[in-house]
Amino acid sequence: MKRPSRLRTRAVHAGREDFNKLGVHAPPIDLSSTYPVQDLERARKSFADLASGGMPADGEPIYARLHNPTVARYEDAIADLEGAEAAVGFASGMAAISACLMVAAQDGPEVVAVRPLYGGTDHMLDEGMFGIEVKWTEPDQIAAAISKRTSLVVLETPANPNLDLVDIADVVRQAGKVPVMVDNTFATPILQNPIELGARIVVHSGTKFLGGHGDVVAGIVAADEQWCARLRRVRIATGGILHPLAAYLLHRGLPTLPLRVLSQQESAVDIVERLAASGLVENLRHPSMPGSDPKGLIGTQMAGPGSLLAFDVPGGYDAAARAMMSLECMTKAVSLGSVDTLVQHPAALTHSSVDPEALAKHGITQSTLRLSIGLEDVQDLWEDLERALVTAREPVSL
Ligand SMILES: *Cc1c(COP(=O)(O)O)cnc(C)c1O
């Protein structure tokens, strides 16, 4: 089949191009842990291909930590949607990000990074894991922060959890020859394609929008073939490959990804408008809010503002906790991008390991809640949220 150019069509058909030939309508799940050798000479060549980070050109998968056809099929689909040469699937988003850092550490110890980042990524960099020395910087200071020892620039946009936008093309320009890695988990390939803007590496926690149904933990990196080959070698060595059942679930969720992302975004914009008018919250953050996109990145870099939002509940930690715990329709849980609306407290949960000063600098306080809007009827979500916020205002009755 000729590669269709439109996103929704690609989301439905990517990684399924050989189905007619195979006579199947759903991706075959291959759960083999090892593969009987068909021909020793062919197996020898496949093994050598895999060990050097390539694909088994002679067709023998050899062993499940080295290669799995169900995983490879999903990798092709994500590479297609991200406009990348290839993609590499990992057991979790953190396995994917740590593999990227391990590859970068081979080229130089220094990583230039823009805060805020996902709490786990921030922690890994700040702790200096894999011998990495992090230089935290602002998006307009990248060029000045880069030295001969810099092997990677790391950023996230929209950022987690304060929804700051970073101009990817501008960072890429400042980075020069240094590869730029963008965590695209919040935007998904539906709203943003960092590779088109010059980023070399795109990472996703597949656990979030890509999986979308709260039943899979996964990570995936899309990049050029040279970087992917290095990632596959790290994956073989460390064993963090995506499980084929998880790859199947991710692939199953891909055709509805555009619909989910757009519908959740529409509800998020609606909720943001109602919150802004309600006077019930402070410091409301969403890329659709006036003043939150000074560089005009929505509509250019990013197709829309997405479905994550954050705000402060007046009254500090106790009020925020009361509001969160009195929600009934929304799921009180970390994670995001699921079919159900998820609400969490970043300072107490996902970002509790981040330096408190860095949190405060980015406007994340003890009263900040983060919402990931799901597919429920928006009126039900609003009634739940409004009631919880009003409840949070009331003094605790003993
Ligand atoms: C969840 C998340 C991660 C980590 O992914 P896991 O699948 O939980 O390992 C990384 N980056 C972002 C932006 C995330 O939301």
PDB file of N, CA, C and O in Angstrom, residues 205-235:
ATOM      1  N   SER A 205       6.518   8.128  26.838  1.00  0.00           N
ATOM      2  CA  SER A 205       6.022   7.127  27.746  1.00  0.00           C
ATOM      3  C   SER A 205       4.757   6.587  27.085  1.00  0.00           C
ATOM      4  O   SER A 205       3.730   7.268  27.033  1.00  0.00           O
ATOM      5  N   GLY A 206       4.835   5.360  26.591  1.00  0.00           N
ATOM      6  CA  GLY A 206       3.680   4.742  25.923  1.00  0.00           C
ATOM      7  C   GLY A 206       2.563   4.422  26.901  1.00  0.00           C
ATOM      8  O   GLY A 206       1.437   4.113  26.512  1.00  0.00           O
ATOM      9  N   THR A 207       2.916   4.504  28.186  1.00  0.00           N
ATOM     10  CA  THR A 207       1.951   4.269  29.264  1.00  0.00           C
ATOM     11  C   THR A 207       0.811   5.289  29.235  1.00  0.00           C
ATOM     12  O   THR A 207      -0.257   5.047  29.796  1.00  0.00           O
ATOM     13  N   LYS A 208       1.052   6.434  28.622  1.00  0.00           N
ATOM     14  CA  LYS A 208       0.110   7.551  28.689  1.00  0.00           C
ATOM     15  C   LYS A 208      -0.826   7.531  27.472  1.00  0.00           C
ATOM     16  O   LYS A 208      -1.567   6.596  27.314  1.00  0.00           O
ATOM     17  N   PHE A 209      -0.799   8.572  26.621  1.00  0.00           N
ATOM     18  CA  PHE A 209      -1.776   8.645  25.522  1.00  0.00           C
ATOM     19  C   PHE A 209      -1.657   7.466  24.548  1.00  0.00           C
ATOM     20  O   PHE A 209      -2.672   6.985  24.035  1.00  0.00           O
ATOM     21  N   LEU A 210      -0.437   7.032  24.243  1.00  0.00           N
ATOM     22  CA  LEU A 210      -0.288   5.997  23.221  1.00  0.00           C
ATOM     23  C   LEU A 210      -1.038   4.741  23.630  1.00  0.00           C
ATOM     24  O   LEU A 210      -1.775   4.160  22.839  1.00  0.00           O
ATOM     25  N   GLY A 211      -0.844   4.308  24.875  1.00  0.00           N
ATOM     26  CA  GLY A 211      -1.636   3.180  25.382  1.00  0.00           C
ATOM     27  C   GLY A 211      -3.078   3.634  25.559  1.00  0.00           C
ATOM     28  O   GLY A 211      -4.001   3.043  24.997  1.00  0.00           O
ATOM     29  N   GLY A 212      -3.248   4.670  26.351  1.00  0.00           N
ATOM     30  CA  GLY A 212      -4.524   5.367  26.417  1.00  0.00           C
ATOM     31  C   GLY A 212      -5.619   4.726  27.247  1.00  0.00           C
ATOM     32  O   GLY A 212      -6.611   5.377  27.546  1.00  0.00           O
ATOM     33  N   HIS A 213      -5.477   3.472  27.611  1.00  0.00           N
ATOM     34  CA  HIS A 213      -6.564   2.774  28.309  1.00  0.00           C
ATOM     35  C   HIS A 213      -6.160   2.292  29.696  1.00  0.00           C
ATOM     36  O   HIS A 213      -6.852   1.475  30.307  1.00  0.00           O
ATOM     37  N   GLY A 214      -5.016   2.781  30.196  1.00  0.00           N
ATOM     38  CA  GLY A 214      -4.620   2.479  31.561  1.00  0.00           C
ATOM     39  C   GLY A 214      -4.235   1.025  31.804  1.00  0.00           C
ATOM     40  O   GLY A 214      -4.275   0.572  32.944  1.00  0.00           O
ATOM     41  N   ASP A 215      -3.861   0.302  30.735  1.00  0.00           N
ATOM     42  CA  ASP A 215      -3.561  -1.117  30.943  1.00  0.00           C
ATOM     43  C   ASP A 215      -2.207  -1.544  30.380  1.00  0.00           C
ATOM     44  O   ASP A 215      -1.953  -2.725  30.178  1.00  0.00           O
ATOM     45  N   VAL A 216      -1.332  -0.574  30.130  1.00  0.00           N
ATOM     46  CA  VAL A 216      -0.029  -0.954  29.580  1.00  0.00           C
ATOM     47  C   VAL A 216       1.056   0.009  30.059  1.00  0.00           C
ATOM     48  O   VAL A 216       0.817   1.210  30.171  1.00  0.00           O
ATOM     49  N   VAL A 217       2.220  -0.542  30.397  1.00  0.00           N
ATOM     50  CA  VAL A 217       3.404   0.261  30.721  1.00  0.00           C
ATOM     51  C   VAL A 217       4.381   0.078  29.570  1.00  0.00           C
ATOM     52  O   VAL A 217       4.690  -1.060  29.197  1.00  0.00           O
ATOM     53  N   ALA A 218       4.852   1.182  28.997  1.00  0.00           N
ATOM     54  CA  ALA A 218       5.677   1.073  27.793  1.00  0.00           C
ATOM     55  C   ALA A 218       6.431   2.361  27.536  1.00  0.00           C
ATOM     56  O   ALA A 218       6.056   3.427  28.022  1.00  0.00           O
ATOM     57  N   GLY A 219       7.490   2.248  26.743  1.00  0.00           N
ATOM     58  CA  GLY A 219       8.218   3.426  26.288  1.00  0.00           C
ATOM     59  C   GLY A 219       8.649   3.218  24.857  1.00  0.00           C
ATOM     60  O   GLY A 219       8.807   2.071  24.413  1.00  0.00           O
ATOM     61  N   ILE A 220       8.820   4.308  24.117  1.00  0.00           N
ATOM     62  CA  ILE A 220       9.306   4.157  22.735  1.00  0.00           C
ATOM     63  C   ILE A 220      10.098   5.393  22.341  1.00  0.00           C
ATOM     64  O   ILE A 220       9.783   6.501  22.765  1.00  0.00           O
ATOM     65  N   VAL A 221      11.150   5.158  21.565  1.00  0.00           N
ATOM     66  CA  VAL A 221      11.995   6.244  21.060  1.00  0.00           C
ATOM     67  C   VAL A 221      11.938   6.215  19.546  1.00  0.00           C
ATOM     68  O   VAL A 221      12.104   5.144  18.950  1.00  0.00           O
ATOM     69  N   ALA A 222      11.681   7.355  18.920  1.00  0.00           N
ATOM     70  CA  ALA A 222      11.736   7.461  17.457  1.00  0.00           C
ATOM     71  C   ALA A 222      12.924   8.338  17.102  1.00  0.00           C
ATOM     72  O   ALA A 222      13.126   9.397  17.710  1.00  0.00           O
ATOM     73  N   ALA A 223      13.715   7.885  16.126  1.00  0.00           N
ATOM     74  CA  ALA A 223      14.928   8.642  15.757  1.00  0.00           C
ATOM     75  C   ALA A 223      15.439   8.147  14.412  1.00  0.00           C
ATOM     76  O   ALA A 223      14.793   7.321  13.760  1.00  0.00           O
ATOM     77  N   ASP A 224      16.622   8.643  14.020  1.00  0.00           N
ATOM     78  CA  ASP A 224      17.252   8.148  12.805  1.00  0.00           C
ATOM     79  C   ASP A 224      17.805   6.743  13.056  1.00  0.00           C
ATOM     80  O   ASP A 224      18.017   6.344  14.210  1.00  0.00           O
ATOM     81  N   GLU A 225      18.076   6.008  11.970  1.00  0.00           N
ATOM     82  CA  GLU A 225      18.503   4.608  12.091  1.00  0.00           C
ATOM     83  C   GLU A 225      19.811   4.486  12.888  1.00  0.00           C
ATOM     84  O   GLU A 225      19.962   3.566  13.691  1.00  0.00           O
ATOM     85  N   GLN A 226      20.710   5.450  12.716  1.00  0.00           N
ATOM     86  CA  GLN A 226      22.008   5.368  13.416  1.00  0.00           C
ATOM     87  C   GLN A 226      21.810   5.428  14.941  1.00  0.00           C
ATOM     88  O   GLN A 226      22.388   4.625  15.686  1.00  0.00           O
ATOM     89  N   TRP A 227      20.978   6.347  15.402  1.00  0.00           N
ATOM     90  CA  TRP A 227      20.725   6.472  16.852  1.00  0.00           C
ATOM     91  C   TRP A 227      19.947   5.250  17.341  1.00  0.00           C
ATOM     92  O   TRP A 227      20.237   4.698  18.407  1.00  0.00           O
ATOM     93  N   CYS A 228      18.999   4.784  16.522  1.00  0.00           N
ATOM     94  CA  CYS A 228      18.201   3.612  16.922  1.00  0.00           C
ATOM     95  C   CYS A 228      19.067   2.365  17.043  1.00  0.00           C
ATOM     96  O   CYS A 228      18.841   1.536  17.931  1.00  0.00           O
ATOM     97  N   ALA A 229      20.059   2.233  16.172  1.00  0.00           N
ATOM     98  CA  ALA A 229      20.948   1.071  16.256  1.00  0.00           C
ATOM     99  C   ALA A 229      21.694   1.086  17.595  1.00  0.00           C
ATOM    100  O   ALA A 229      21.848   0.045  18.253  1.00  0.00           O
ATOM    101  N   ARG A 230      22.123   2.255  18.016  1.00  0.00           N
ATOM    102  CA  ARG A 230      22.825   2.360  19.306  1.00  0.00           C
ATOM    103  C   ARG A 230      21.864   2.036  20.457  1.00  0.00           C
ATOM    104  O   ARG A 230      22.247   1.386  21.430  1.00  0.00           O
ATOM    105  N   LEU A 231      20.612   2.494  20.310  1.00  0.00           N
ATOM    106  CA  LEU A 231      19.618   2.195  21.349  1.00  0.00           C
ATOM    107  C   LEU A 231      19.333   0.698  21.439  1.00  0.00           C
ATOM    108  O   LEU A 231      19.184   0.151  22.529  1.00  0.00           O
ATOM    109  N   ARG A 232      19.256   0.037  20.272  1.00  0.00           N
ATOM    110  CA  ARG A 232      18.986  -1.414  20.292  1.00  0.00           C
ATOM    111  C   ARG A 232      20.119  -2.166  20.983  1.00  0.00           C
ATOM    112  O   ARG A 232      19.886  -3.148  21.677  1.00  0.00           O
ATOM    113  N   ARG A 233      21.343  -1.678  20.811  1.00  0.00           N
ATOM    114  CA  ARG A 233      22.472  -2.344  21.487  1.00  0.00           C
ATOM    115  C   ARG A 233      22.354  -2.179  23.000  1.00  0.00           C
ATOM    116  O   ARG A 233      22.599  -3.124  23.753  1.00  0.00           O
ATOM    117  N   VAL A 234      21.958  -0.984  23.440  1.00  0.00           N
ATOM    118  CA  VAL A 234      21.741  -0.779  24.886  1.00  0.00           C
ATOM    119  C   VAL A 234      20.585  -1.678  25.347  1.00  0.00           C
ATOM    120  O   VAL A 234      20.647  -2.304  26.404  1.00  0.00           O
ATOM    121  N   ARG A 235      19.541  -1.769  24.532  1.00  0.00           N
ATOM    122  CA  ARG A 235      18.372  -2.567  24.912  1.00  0.00           C
ATOM    123  C   ARG A 235      18.724  -4.049  25.031  1.00  0.00           C
ATOM    124  O   ARG A 235      18.260  -4.730  25.940  1.00  0.00           O
TER     125      ARG A 235
END
